[in-house]
Amino acid sequence: MKKRQVVSLALAGAMALSVTACGGGQGTDTKAPAADSGKNEAAADSGKSDSGKPVPIRWLTTGDAAAKVIKEDDRIVAAINEKLGIDLKVEIVPENNTEKVNVAMASGDFPDVVTGAYGTSATQQWIDDGMVIPLTPYMDKLPNIKAWLDDYQWTAVNGDYYGIPFITQYQAANTLLMMRKDWLDKLGLSYPKTLDEMKTVLTAFTNDDPDGNGKNDTYGFSSEKPSSTNGQTPFDWVFFAYGLPHGDYSLDADDQVIPIFEDPSFIPAMHYIKDLWDSGVVDPELMLNDIPKKEEKFYQGKIGAMPATVYRHINRHENSLKELFPDGELCYDMPPAGPDGALGMSRQGKNGFLTCVTTACKNQDKAAEFVDFMISEEGNHLLRYGIEGIHYTKEGDKIVYNMEERAKDAFSDNGWAHALAWGSFYWPLESGFMPDTEVGKERALASVEVASKCQVPNLVKQKTPAEVQDGSAVNDIFIQYFSDMLQGKIGIEEGTAKLSEAWRSQGGEEILKEANDVYHATK
């Protein structure tokens, strides 16, 4: 990779490739030079190319695995084409397989517009190698791009913006501690407000036969194993309760950036977590669980509490629980507070997607106009609701969905958005969207409000190049020492000291240096 530049990037993982062609536009010449910023101005005014034909725009995007397949005659794509004078061809890679996008770009098979994982060395290299153009020159002509980037000023690279970033869970969250309310009621307990109350509840869930089956077969708490992607642990809520102030780093007495395990909150929090583990109230398989396994244990009545996604998932959790326990109830709330009243649940996001116009694009003005429309209020309304009189009608302020017509195009079931609305610029959580057709809409939106209140901000908003390159490796070091301390293989004080030494010597020092530079430059 060329000389490093401080830039925000975000991650995605791997799923299968799904390609859908929309419209008859052809791919671009991958050797085409950068277009002059004004060369297509007259064509843009007419909505057509200089030849009078629609401008071909090929978009390679991550999309979403849950989205519907876009067919050739999709009327939303046709509406975008008519609005902008383009002939849009969309190639969708389902979410978490952005490696397919990276391979296409590395092979020289450049689309006109590309959406990738903003937070990988591959995406950084698009910028370093001049594969994508700065959008800064278009900001005065395209107000939606300007407004969007005004909220992401920290993503600029040497003063220029090379794409439209979409950071997931940047200003919204959907994770809370979920518990069996029927167990709390049976044991005469309330949802815990403090760490001491939390220990009491988890102990009762483990030892006091909350399910009434006469067997000692339940645990108080379980979760999924820690993540090497971001270093999150099943017990972040404990670290925040003990006063950890940020989700990514902390500061020492000299206002220098340090890793979270060098913050004064870390050791007392680890002692609390170790006490829970030694007391037997934590699922002993926690370090082996993935998310489905954790949830399965909750639904099967093996555990009484877990960190869980809420919002659109509330009904799924509740219905899955009631399949085996018809009288089962769940509840969730703010996480317990620590000795000084501090609390927190989830970390602010740094990961997401980046949508760029490529240097190879022959009609860069028109491609930028397409991106501007996709993030506009008009474009967002089209992708959520469709075409008035076809996909929906209005009764006063109420949207009435025409499910039969929506099914003919790539709209998700039950009033959810068109396939082009998922993953590239918006997800429902971040945009606060939920159709009126969704059961328990108000409850779901209220859960997001609670979860967002206990989201912990990052000290440094963007991922630096060193964090992109070495973040997973140093996170693996952290997870190994965390696991060893939890299971008593090394003492907490000794383990923390050795963790600090190993983490810093194997990439952490460079990460801290870059993070410190960004922190002091932007504070």
XYZ file of C-alpha atoms in Angstrom:
523
model
C 0.000 0.000 0.000
C 1.240 3.545 -0.720
C 2.007 6.146 1.922
C -0.573 5.978 4.652
C -3.223 8.662 4.983
C -5.495 9.076 8.011
C -8.959 8.120 6.765
C -12.076 6.555 8.235
C -12.809 3.082 6.952
C -15.330 0.384 8.020
C -15.609 -3.358 7.850
C -17.787 -6.035 6.337
C -17.370 -9.839 6.167
C -18.233 -12.570 3.605
C -21.355 -14.050 2.027
C -22.257 -15.317 -1.453
C -22.322 -13.187 -4.629
C -25.654 -12.297 -6.173
C -25.622 -10.364 -9.456
C -28.731 -8.606 -10.747
C -28.819 -6.584 -13.978
C -31.183 -3.630 -14.180
C -31.527 -1.778 -17.460
C -29.482 -2.302 -20.574
C -26.456 -0.152 -19.758
C -23.032 -1.573 -20.531
C -19.898 -1.477 -18.416
C -17.420 1.354 -18.831
C -13.973 1.455 -20.392
C -11.720 0.755 -17.423
C -8.932 2.871 -18.962
C -11.052 5.980 -19.365
C -9.374 9.117 -17.954
C -10.898 11.267 -15.258
C -13.718 13.377 -16.689
C -13.598 17.163 -16.644
C -15.967 18.364 -13.921
C -18.008 20.429 -16.372
C -17.954 18.340 -19.531
C -21.395 16.814 -19.044
C -23.141 19.953 -17.789
C -25.270 20.442 -20.902
C -26.125 16.763 -21.021
C -27.111 16.847 -17.361
C -29.451 19.768 -18.018
C -31.271 17.739 -20.664
C -31.265 14.590 -18.566
C -29.524 12.739 -21.411
C -26.060 12.213 -22.806
C -24.700 14.372 -25.626
C -26.111 11.797 -28.059
C -29.596 12.136 -26.585
C -29.455 8.597 -25.250
C -29.652 7.680 -21.550
C -26.262 7.692 -19.866
C -25.142 4.177 -18.877
C -24.291 3.925 -15.171
C -23.028 0.640 -13.755
C -23.176 0.369 -9.962
C -21.396 -2.401 -8.063
C -22.737 -2.425 -4.509
C -22.850 -4.519 -1.367
C -26.622 -4.503 -0.966
C -28.122 -6.757 1.672
C -28.607 -10.520 1.851
C -32.195 -10.093 3.026
C -33.205 -7.793 0.158
C -35.345 -8.998 -2.734
C -33.880 -9.722 -6.162
C -34.207 -6.836 -8.614
C -35.793 -7.904 -11.907
C -35.205 -6.449 -15.364
C -38.551 -4.595 -15.394
C -38.289 -3.146 -11.898
C -40.310 0.063 -11.847
C -38.210 1.755 -9.184
C -35.107 1.397 -11.317
C -37.151 2.674 -14.279
C -38.240 5.717 -12.241
C -34.625 6.500 -11.334
C -33.625 6.155 -14.979
C -36.394 8.505 -16.118
C -35.649 11.036 -13.399
C -31.917 11.229 -14.115
C -31.677 10.326 -17.793
C -29.552 7.268 -17.108
C -29.597 3.571 -17.893
C -28.761 1.960 -14.562
C -27.185 -1.442 -14.276
C -26.894 -2.724 -10.709
C -24.664 -5.586 -9.619
C -25.398 -6.531 -6.021
C -23.026 -8.362 -3.731
C -24.991 -9.366 -0.605
C -23.837 -7.783 2.639
C -20.623 -8.994 4.219
C -19.014 -10.224 1.017
C -17.250 -7.034 0.034
C -14.243 -9.146 -0.914
C -16.073 -9.740 -4.201
C -16.078 -5.989 -4.735
C -12.372 -5.786 -3.897
C -11.547 -8.554 -6.375
C -13.477 -6.810 -9.149
C -11.723 -3.502 -8.500
C -8.284 -5.124 -8.241
C -8.837 -6.912 -11.559
C -9.500 -3.619 -13.334
C -13.185 -4.382 -13.916
C -14.213 -0.913 -12.803
C -17.887 0.043 -12.533
C -18.953 3.688 -12.691
C -20.090 3.751 -9.066
C -18.836 1.305 -6.427
C -19.816 0.600 -2.830
C -17.272 -1.210 -0.672
C -16.331 -1.729 2.946
C -15.124 1.579 4.349
C -12.518 0.355 6.755
C -10.229 -2.036 4.911
C -6.829 -1.656 3.312
C -8.433 -2.532 -0.033
C -10.769 0.466 0.086
C -7.927 2.687 1.270
C -5.977 1.613 -1.788
C -8.776 2.802 -4.104
C -7.967 6.280 -2.837
C -4.190 5.887 -2.701
C -3.998 4.507 -6.242
C -6.365 7.043 -7.789
C -9.073 4.524 -8.630
C -11.845 6.792 -7.310
C -12.373 10.530 -7.726
C -12.834 13.230 -5.083
C -16.447 14.338 -4.744
C -15.484 17.712 -3.333
C -15.821 19.542 -6.701
C -19.464 18.424 -6.941
C -20.567 19.590 -3.513
C -21.718 23.055 -4.613
C -23.797 21.651 -7.495
C -25.182 18.649 -5.623
C -26.583 19.789 -2.259
C -27.402 16.358 -0.879
C -23.785 15.224 -1.183
C -22.684 18.449 0.509
C -25.172 18.039 3.376
C -24.239 14.387 3.855
C -20.507 15.062 3.972
C -20.985 17.991 6.342
C -21.880 15.336 8.935
C -18.751 13.319 8.112
C -16.076 15.989 7.902
C -13.636 13.689 9.676
C -13.663 11.303 6.669
C -11.828 13.775 4.422
C -8.436 12.732 3.090
C -6.091 15.690 2.694
C -9.127 17.946 2.410
C -11.010 15.876 -0.158
C -13.924 13.454 0.150
C -13.545 10.346 -1.988
C -16.939 8.841 -1.356
C -20.170 8.842 0.579
C -19.576 7.077 3.911
C -22.336 5.222 5.714
C -21.214 4.293 9.233
C -23.425 1.723 10.900
C -24.532 2.439 14.464
C -22.733 5.780 14.357
C -25.533 7.687 16.086
C -27.963 4.893 16.925
C -27.768 1.569 18.725
C -29.990 -1.481 19.150
C -28.338 -3.639 21.815
C -29.560 -3.963 25.401
C -29.422 -6.536 28.183
C -32.471 -8.767 27.755
C -33.864 -10.814 30.644
C -36.612 -13.296 31.454
C -39.215 -11.086 33.095
C -41.251 -14.122 34.172
C -38.191 -15.385 36.052
C -37.735 -12.021 37.767
C -41.406 -12.020 38.778
C -41.255 -15.593 40.101
C -38.194 -14.782 42.216
C -39.586 -11.454 43.467
C -36.869 -9.438 41.757
C -36.769 -6.355 39.531
C -34.631 -5.507 36.532
C -31.214 -4.620 38.050
C -30.203 -0.965 38.212
C -26.733 -1.456 39.732
C -23.894 -3.952 39.427
C -24.677 -5.282 42.904
C -28.300 -5.871 41.901
C -27.094 -7.494 38.692
C -25.031 -10.015 40.634
C -28.043 -10.767 42.868
C -30.275 -11.387 39.845
C -27.765 -13.582 38.004
C -27.140 -15.610 41.162
C -30.871 -16.166 41.649
C -31.310 -17.133 37.976
C -28.591 -19.746 38.499
C -29.329 -21.159 41.943
C -33.000 -20.549 42.784
C -34.735 -22.736 40.192
C -36.316 -19.855 38.224
C -38.071 -22.203 35.785
C -39.553 -24.295 38.599
C -38.503 -27.663 37.155
C -36.709 -28.749 40.323
C -33.359 -29.043 38.541
C -30.137 -27.070 38.804
C -29.924 -26.512 35.045
C -29.911 -22.741 34.436
C -27.316 -19.994 34.261
C -27.748 -16.315 34.886
C -25.897 -14.903 31.903
C -24.534 -15.828 28.507
C -23.358 -14.081 25.384
C -21.352 -14.691 22.245
C -17.566 -14.873 22.308
C -15.533 -11.661 21.936
C -15.003 -10.175 18.488
C -11.529 -9.933 16.950
C -12.968 -7.420 14.495
C -13.408 -4.693 17.094
C -12.279 -6.169 20.406
C -15.762 -6.021 21.929
C -16.364 -8.372 24.842
C -19.533 -9.892 26.336
C -18.920 -7.674 29.365
C -18.411 -4.220 27.867
C -21.313 -3.050 30.036
C -19.161 -3.803 33.101
C -16.175 -1.792 31.848
C -18.449 1.167 31.093
C -20.090 0.849 34.520
C -16.663 1.164 36.128
C -16.071 4.400 34.226
C -14.432 3.540 30.886
C -15.255 6.804 29.061
C -14.928 5.807 25.409
C -15.611 2.824 23.210
C -12.253 2.621 21.450
C -9.476 4.171 23.552
C -8.876 6.141 26.721
C -6.575 8.988 27.770
C -3.786 9.032 30.327
C -2.951 11.866 32.726
C -0.920 13.585 29.992
C -3.839 13.589 27.533
C -2.254 10.855 25.427
C -4.289 8.086 23.792
C -3.995 4.695 25.514
C -5.722 1.324 25.025
C -8.839 0.655 27.092
C -7.083 -1.918 29.288
C -4.681 0.757 30.544
C -7.616 2.855 31.802
C -8.057 2.766 35.615
C -11.500 1.188 35.130
C -10.162 -2.001 33.580
C -8.736 -3.919 36.531
C -11.677 -3.390 38.952
C -14.079 -4.269 36.132
C -12.131 -7.467 35.426
C -12.368 -8.417 39.103
C -16.170 -8.018 38.966
C -16.369 -10.122 35.793
C -14.046 -12.771 37.264
C -16.218 -12.902 40.383
C -19.287 -13.608 38.243
C -17.385 -16.330 36.401
C -16.050 -17.950 39.586
C -19.522 -17.823 41.142
C -20.810 -20.072 38.362
C -23.506 -17.672 37.193
C -22.026 -17.335 33.688
C -22.574 -19.939 30.977
C -19.262 -21.885 30.917
C -19.538 -22.188 27.125
C -19.699 -18.419 26.653
C -16.271 -18.208 24.985
C -17.441 -20.745 22.386
C -20.863 -19.291 21.586
C -21.852 -17.511 18.416
C -24.961 -15.314 18.298
C -27.414 -18.065 17.210
C -26.143 -20.401 19.947
C -26.501 -17.709 22.592
C -30.053 -16.899 21.498
C -30.986 -20.583 21.339
C -29.984 -21.006 24.982
C -32.182 -18.071 25.946
C -35.173 -19.433 24.017
C -34.672 -22.896 25.544
C -34.705 -21.564 29.087
C -31.051 -22.344 29.812
C -30.048 -18.747 30.566
C -31.909 -15.795 32.039
C -30.017 -12.812 30.613
C -28.081 -11.953 27.462
C -27.011 -8.921 25.413
C -29.462 -8.855 22.509
C -30.368 -6.785 19.501
C -33.744 -5.101 19.896
C -35.589 -2.867 17.367
C -36.772 -5.192 14.551
C -35.704 -8.268 16.542
C -37.996 -7.872 19.552
C -40.857 -9.853 18.060
C -38.474 -12.576 16.910
C -37.019 -12.957 20.400
C -40.427 -12.966 22.049
C -42.028 -15.387 19.589
C -39.072 -17.773 19.761
C -39.245 -17.799 23.564
C -42.988 -18.473 23.583
C -42.646 -21.493 21.294
C -41.381 -23.499 24.284
C -42.637 -21.288 27.100
C -46.043 -19.799 26.247
C -46.060 -17.851 29.511
C -42.489 -16.636 29.048
C -41.886 -12.892 29.024
C -38.826 -10.834 28.240
C -37.742 -7.375 29.331
C -34.847 -5.015 28.690
C -33.638 -1.662 29.978
C -30.555 0.464 30.537
C -27.561 -1.597 31.738
C -26.650 -1.539 35.430
C -24.688 1.408 36.786
C -21.343 1.136 38.527
C -20.100 2.482 41.875
C -20.039 6.096 40.641
C -23.204 5.896 38.549
C -21.486 5.396 35.190
C -23.083 3.052 32.663
C -22.940 2.094 28.997
C -23.821 -0.777 26.720
C -22.518 -0.689 23.155
C -19.719 1.128 21.394
C -20.254 3.746 18.734
C -19.718 2.326 15.263
C -16.676 2.901 13.093
C -17.563 0.395 10.387
C -19.783 0.723 7.355
C -19.688 1.341 3.645
C -18.202 3.789 1.166
C -19.801 4.671 -2.186
C -17.449 6.191 -4.748
C -17.378 7.324 -8.367
C -14.508 5.623 -10.174
C -11.842 7.354 -12.233
C -12.749 5.062 -15.142
C -16.317 6.378 -15.286
C -16.939 8.212 -18.577
C -19.779 10.305 -17.156
C -18.588 11.309 -13.716
C -20.974 14.270 -13.446
C -23.947 12.021 -14.087
C -22.621 9.331 -11.713
C -22.249 11.945 -8.968
C -25.783 13.163 -9.709
C -27.020 9.583 -9.305
C -25.338 9.291 -5.888
C -26.796 12.682 -4.891
C -30.298 11.492 -5.778
C -29.907 8.240 -3.856
C -29.208 10.125 -0.622
C -31.810 12.829 -1.216
C -35.151 13.010 0.561
C -36.880 12.361 -2.765
C -34.721 9.327 -3.505
C -35.100 7.976 0.019
C -38.899 8.327 -0.208
C -38.935 6.505 -3.548
C -36.914 3.598 -2.166
C -38.994 3.311 1.016
C -42.492 3.756 -0.347
C -42.309 3.470 -4.134
C -44.402 5.340 -6.679
C -47.553 6.991 -5.395
C -50.658 5.519 -6.977
C -48.845 2.278 -7.768
C -46.965 1.063 -4.703
C -48.882 3.143 -2.180
C -51.635 5.693 -1.726
C -52.175 8.282 0.991
C -55.128 8.720 3.300
C -54.316 12.033 4.929
C -50.886 11.508 6.467
C -51.224 7.738 6.469
C -49.390 5.586 3.917
C -51.507 2.728 2.552
C -49.336 0.065 0.958
C -50.348 -1.816 -2.174
C -48.718 -5.117 -1.301
C -49.633 -6.780 -4.604
C -47.898 -4.098 -6.661
C -44.919 -3.887 -4.298
C -44.414 -7.624 -4.685
C -43.912 -7.133 -8.430
C -40.857 -5.001 -7.738
C -37.997 -5.551 -5.312
C -39.722 -4.381 -2.136
C -39.253 -6.441 0.997
C -42.351 -7.912 2.616
C -44.662 -6.143 5.039
C -43.998 -2.582 3.927
C -40.216 -2.641 4.111
C -38.055 -0.838 1.583
C -36.858 -1.579 -1.926
C -33.660 -3.597 -2.412
C -31.676 -0.485 -3.386
C -32.373 1.055 0.037
C -30.506 -1.601 1.990
C -26.852 -1.505 2.943
C -25.262 1.167 0.747
C -26.540 4.450 2.214
C -29.182 3.478 4.775
C -30.296 0.758 7.086
C -33.603 1.134 8.940
C -32.005 1.512 12.369
C -29.774 4.415 11.388
C -32.545 6.246 9.549
C -35.164 5.622 12.257
C -37.476 3.961 9.778
C -40.138 1.344 10.427
C -43.310 0.927 8.349
C -46.698 1.283 10.017
C -47.423 -2.334 9.063
C -44.830 -3.637 11.512
C -46.308 -5.195 14.649
C -45.153 -3.361 17.765
C -43.669 -0.419 15.865
C -43.817 2.021 18.789
C -42.267 -0.499 21.130
C -39.454 -1.178 18.680
C -38.676 2.502 18.142
C -38.749 3.091 21.900
C -36.173 0.332 22.379
C -33.805 2.114 19.994
C -34.185 5.306 21.999
C -33.127 3.443 25.147
C -30.263 1.609 23.436
C -28.953 4.815 21.874
C -28.914 6.570 25.256
C -26.434 4.018 26.564
C -24.237 3.947 23.465
C -20.676 4.987 24.339
C -18.949 7.405 21.917
C -15.515 6.801 20.476
C -12.566 9.015 21.288
C -11.329 8.875 17.680
C -14.175 8.725 15.163
C -12.277 7.206 12.279
C -10.199 4.115 11.859
C -6.622 5.050 11.138
C -4.589 3.097 8.548
C -2.635 1.337 11.308
C -5.877 0.265 12.961
C -7.157 -0.998 9.617
C -3.968 -2.977 9.017
C -3.223 -4.322 12.496
C -6.453 -3.887 14.448
C -7.610 -7.495 14.193
C -4.189 -8.824 15.193
C -3.932 -6.735 18.360
C -7.571 -7.453 19.169
C -6.710 -11.159 19.089
C -3.996 -10.487 21.661
C -6.494 -8.669 23.863
C -9.051 -11.480 23.575
C -6.482 -14.142 24.467
C -5.400 -12.341 27.625
C -9.001 -11.490 28.515
C -9.893 -15.186 28.239
C -6.864 -16.289 30.256
C -7.636 -13.805 33.038
C -11.300 -14.798 33.058
C -10.485 -18.475 33.391
C -7.771 -17.947 36.013
C -4.820 -18.949 33.846
C -3.099 -15.709 34.809
C -3.805 -13.139 37.519
C -5.645 -9.983 36.540
C -2.925 -7.507 37.521
C -0.155 -9.614 35.968
C -2.259 -10.382 32.900
C -3.079 -6.717 32.331
C 0.600 -5.752 32.473
C 1.606 -8.512 30.052
C -1.321 -7.680 27.781
C -0.140 -4.079 27.580
C 3.392 -5.134 26.705
C 2.324 -7.642 24.050
C -0.320 -5.404 22.511
C 1.995 -2.410 22.200
C 4.927 -4.409 20.801
C 2.893 -6.187 18.126
C 1.322 -3.252 16.341
C -0.312 -1.301 19.135
C 2.314 1.439 19.361
C 1.779 2.449 15.728
C -2.001 2.345 16.216
C -1.721 4.598 19.258
C 0.630 7.005 17.466
C -1.823 7.524 14.591
C -4.829 7.672 16.908
C -3.054 10.231 19.065
C -2.244 12.375 16.011
C -5.896 12.361 14.934
C -7.170 13.035 18.456
C -4.961 16.079 18.971
C -5.610 17.385 15.460
C -9.387 17.276 15.883
C -9.994 17.912 19.612
